[in-house]
Coordinates of C-alpha atoms in Angstrom, one line a residue:
M1 CA 5.8 -4.1 21.8
K2 CA 6.4 -2.9 17.5
S3 CA 3.8 -0.5 16.1
A4 CA 2.4 0.0 12.6
L5 CA 0.0 2.0 10.7
I6 CA -1.6 0.5 7.7
T7 CA -3.4 2.7 5.3
G8 CA -6.7 1.4 3.7
A9 CA -7.1 -0.8 6.6
G10 CA -10.8 -1.2 6.0
S11 CA -10.7 -3.7 3.3
G12 CA -8.9 -6.3 1.2
I13 CA -5.1 -6.0 1.4
G14 CA -4.9 -3.7 4.1
R15 CA -7.6 -5.5 6.2
A16 CA -6.1 -9.1 5.6
T17 CA -2.2 -7.4 6.5
A18 CA -3.8 -5.8 10.0
L19 CA -5.4 -9.1 10.8
A20 CA -1.9 -10.7 10.5
F21 CA 0.2 -7.8 12.3
V22 CA -2.4 -7.7 15.1
A23 CA -1.9 -11.7 15.6
A24 CA 1.8 -11.3 15.4
G25 CA 1.6 -9.1 18.6
W26 CA 2.1 -5.8 16.8
Q27 CA -0.1 -2.5 18.1
V28 CA -1.5 -1.5 14.7
G29 CA -3.0 1.8 13.7
L30 CA -6.1 1.6 10.8
I31 CA -6.1 4.3 8.0
G32 CA -8.7 4.4 6.1
R33 CA -11.8 6.8 5.0
R34 CA -14.6 4.7 6.5
R35 CA -14.9 4.5 10.2
E36 CA -17.3 1.2 10.0
A37 CA -15.0 -0.4 7.9
L38 CA -11.9 0.3 10.3
E39 CA -14.3 -0.8 13.0
E40 CA -14.8 -3.9 11.1
T41 CA -11.4 -4.7 11.0
A42 CA -10.6 -4.1 14.5
G43 CA -13.4 -6.5 15.6
L44 CA -12.1 -9.2 13.2
A45 CA -8.8 -8.7 14.4
G46 CA -9.4 -8.7 18.3
G47 CA -7.5 -5.2 18.2
G48 CA -6.5 -2.2 16.3
L49 CA -6.5 1.6 16.7
V50 CA -9.3 3.3 14.6
L51 CA -8.3 6.4 12.9
P52 CA -10.3 7.7 10.0
A53 CA -8.8 9.5 7.5
D54 CA -8.6 10.7 4.0
V55 CA -5.2 10.0 3.0
T56 CA -5.3 12.8 0.3
D57 CA -6.2 15.4 3.2
P58 CA -2.9 16.8 4.7
Q59 CA -4.0 17.7 7.7
A60 CA -6.0 14.4 8.3
V61 CA -3.1 12.6 7.6
E62 CA -1.1 14.8 10.0
S63 CA -3.8 14.4 13.1
A64 CA -3.8 10.6 12.2
F65 CA -0.4 10.4 12.6
D66 CA -0.4 12.8 16.0
A67 CA -3.1 10.2 17.3
A68 CA -0.9 7.1 16.8
M69 CA 2.0 8.9 18.3
D70 CA 0.1 9.6 21.2
E71 CA -1.3 6.3 21.6
F72 CA 1.8 4.0 20.9
G73 CA 4.4 6.3 21.7
R74 CA 6.3 5.6 18.2
I75 CA 5.9 4.4 15.0
D76 CA 7.9 1.6 13.8
L77 CA 6.3 0.5 10.2
L78 CA 3.7 2.0 7.8
F79 CA 2.6 -0.1 5.1
N80 CA 1.3 2.9 2.7
N81 CA -1.1 0.4 1.4
A82 CA -4.2 3.1 0.5
G83 CA -5.0 2.7 -3.4
Q84 CA -7.6 2.7 -6.2
G85 CA -7.9 2.1 -10.3
S86 CA -10.1 3.3 -12.8
P87 CA -12.2 1.6 -15.6
T88 CA -10.0 0.6 -18.2
R89 CA -10.1 2.9 -20.7
T90 CA -7.3 4.6 -23.5
I91 CA -5.7 7.9 -22.6
D92 CA -8.2 9.9 -24.8
E93 CA -11.4 8.2 -23.8
M94 CA -10.0 8.9 -19.7
P95 CA -12.3 11.2 -18.0
L96 CA -9.7 13.8 -16.3
E97 CA -11.4 12.6 -13.3
D98 CA -10.6 9.1 -13.0
W99 CA -6.6 10.9 -13.1
Y100 CA -7.2 13.3 -10.6
N101 CA -8.9 10.8 -8.4
V102 CA -6.4 7.7 -8.8
L103 CA -3.2 10.5 -8.7
G104 CA -5.0 12.0 -5.4
V105 CA -4.8 8.5 -3.5
N106 CA -2.4 6.5 -5.2
L107 CA 0.6 8.9 -5.4
T108 CA -0.3 11.9 -3.4
G109 CA -1.7 10.2 -0.8
A110 CA 1.6 7.8 -0.6
V111 CA 3.7 10.9 -0.4
L112 CA 1.6 12.6 2.4
C113 CA 1.8 9.5 4.6
A114 CA 5.3 8.7 3.8
R115 CA 6.4 11.9 4.7
A116 CA 4.5 11.8 8.0
A117 CA 5.9 8.9 9.1
F118 CA 9.7 9.8 7.8
A119 CA 9.0 12.8 10.3
R120 CA 7.9 11.0 13.1
M121 CA 10.6 8.1 12.7
R122 CA 13.5 10.8 12.1
H123 CA 12.9 12.6 15.3
Q124 CA 11.8 9.4 17.8
A125 CA 14.0 8.2 20.1
P126 CA 15.7 5.4 19.1
Q127 CA 15.4 7.0 15.7
G128 CA 14.1 5.1 12.8
G129 CA 11.7 2.4 11.2
R130 CA 10.6 1.3 8.0
I131 CA 8.3 2.2 5.1
I132 CA 6.3 -0.6 2.9
N133 CA 5.2 0.8 -0.1
N134 CA 2.3 -1.0 -2.0
G135 CA 3.4 -1.2 -5.4
S136 CA 2.1 -3.5 -8.1
I137 CA 3.0 -6.0 -11.0
A138 CA 1.7 -3.0 -12.9
A139 CA 4.8 -0.9 -11.8
Y140 CA 6.4 -2.9 -14.3
V141 CA 4.3 -4.2 -17.0
P142 CA 1.0 -2.4 -17.2
R143 CA -2.5 -3.9 -18.2
P144 CA -4.2 -2.4 -21.2
G145 CA -6.2 0.7 -20.8
S146 CA -4.8 1.6 -17.3
V147 CA -3.0 4.7 -17.6
P148 CA -3.8 6.4 -14.1
Y149 CA -3.2 3.1 -12.5
A150 CA 0.0 2.1 -14.1
V151 CA 1.7 5.9 -13.8
T152 CA 1.1 6.2 -10.1
K153 CA 2.5 3.2 -9.6
H154 CA 5.2 3.8 -11.3
G155 CA 5.7 6.6 -9.4
I156 CA 5.6 4.5 -6.4
T157 CA 8.5 2.9 -7.6
G158 CA 10.3 6.0 -7.5
L159 CA 9.3 7.0 -4.1
T160 CA 10.3 3.8 -2.6
R161 CA 13.9 4.2 -4.1
C162 CA 14.2 8.0 -2.8
L163 CA 13.4 7.2 0.4
A164 CA 15.4 4.0 0.4
L165 CA 18.3 6.4 -0.3
D166 CA 17.1 9.6 2.1
G167 CA 16.1 7.3 5.3
R168 CA 19.7 5.8 5.4
P169 CA 21.5 8.7 7.8
F170 CA 18.0 8.8 10.0
N171 CA 18.0 4.7 10.4
I172 CA 14.8 4.4 8.1
A173 CA 14.5 1.3 5.8
C174 CA 12.3 1.7 2.5
G175 CA 10.9 -1.4 0.5
Q176 CA 8.3 -1.9 -1.8
I177 CA 5.7 -5.3 -2.2
D178 CA 4.5 -5.6 -6.1
I179 CA 1.3 -7.7 -5.9
G180 CA -0.2 -9.8 -8.6
N181 CA -3.5 -11.1 -8.5
A182 CA -4.4 -11.1 -4.8
L183 CA -8.0 -12.6 -4.3
T184 CA -10.1 -9.9 -3.0
E185 CA -13.5 -8.4 -3.2
L186 CA -12.1 -5.6 -5.7
A187 CA -10.0 -8.2 -8.0
R188 CA -12.7 -11.3 -7.5
A189 CA -14.3 -9.9 -11.2
M190 CA -10.8 -11.3 -12.5
T191 CA -12.0 -14.9 -11.9
K192 CA -14.4 -14.3 -14.5
G193 CA -12.1 -12.3 -17.1
V194 CA -10.3 -9.3 -17.6
P195 CA -8.8 -7.6 -21.0
Q196 CA -5.7 -8.8 -22.0
A197 CA -2.9 -7.1 -24.4
D198 CA -4.2 -9.2 -27.4
G199 CA -7.9 -8.1 -26.9
S200 CA -8.6 -11.3 -25.4
I201 CA -11.0 -11.5 -22.2
R202 CA -9.7 -14.5 -20.1
A203 CA -9.7 -15.5 -16.2
E204 CA -6.8 -15.1 -14.9
A205 CA -5.0 -17.1 -11.9
M206 CA -5.3 -15.9 -8.1
M207 CA -3.7 -16.0 -4.6
D208 CA -5.0 -16.2 -1.3
V209 CA -4.6 -12.4 0.0
E210 CA -3.1 -13.8 3.4
Q211 CA 0.0 -14.7 1.3
V212 CA 0.4 -11.0 0.8
A213 CA -0.4 -10.8 4.5
S214 CA 2.5 -12.7 5.5
S215 CA 5.0 -11.3 3.0
V216 CA 4.4 -7.4 4.4
L217 CA 4.9 -9.3 8.1
H218 CA 8.4 -11.1 6.8
M219 CA 9.8 -7.7 5.6
A220 CA 8.3 -5.5 8.4
S221 CA 10.1 -8.4 10.9
L222 CA 13.5 -7.7 9.8
P223 CA 16.0 -6.0 11.7
L224 CA 16.6 -2.1 10.3
S225 CA 19.8 -3.6 9.4
A226 CA 18.4 -5.5 6.7
N227 CA 15.9 -4.7 3.8
V228 CA 13.7 -6.1 0.9
L229 CA 14.0 -3.5 -1.3
F230 CA 11.8 -5.3 -3.5
M231 CA 9.5 -8.1 -3.5
T232 CA 6.9 -9.3 -6.1
V233 CA 4.5 -11.9 -4.7
M234 CA 2.0 -13.3 -7.1
A235 CA 0.1 -15.6 -8.4
T236 CA 2.0 -18.8 -9.8
T237 CA 0.8 -18.8 -13.4
M238 CA -0.9 -15.1 -13.7
P239 CA 0.1 -13.8 -17.2
Y240 CA 2.9 -11.6 -15.9
V241 CA 6.1 -13.0 -17.3
G242 CA 4.4 -13.5 -20.4
R243 CA 2.1 -10.2 -20.5
G244 CA 2.9 -7.8 -23.4

């Protein structure tokens, strides 16, 4: 049975993906800051190893990955999903606290988890595994007033490319899923209206979060000889191609 670790598994995309992986027969480790939320995910999924950890804390990350190795014997997949945004502001009005908080979770947290996964995948037998980073459409086309989020998601693209290259000698594949307008509790406000590039506020089309989960599962289910380097999955009529 293959094993997966999912960060940000207590809600939203992480929770939906955990449910899909458990249903598909994977052993799943659930990483997040809130134990209660992780336990709720495990209850909904009918399984899952609860691993409370702050992804910005190096020791907490290492401890969570050690616990997963002790339980599963190996790590076949990391879905590097944990992330957060910040209120819409131009850079001069952005509190530095917003920048440091988003940078810590979205980029430093992703690097720490990728580092932990890579080390274990490199040294386990048989060698190898897969890392899937949660990017964003903002990794290509930012929304107005989104410096912390957009910059860190551009950084995720650099991480993905580096890991995809550096993982080759060790049979470690790395890909990125860029998601547009998945309907989670956090994104529900978008159905009422969000700032557009022309200064207007408009509601946007949304898609079911289960479509994201099934896309991640597809990427994870490929043999390590094949890799989806970048996948964009989005609400069909959202303002992406025409944004700007």
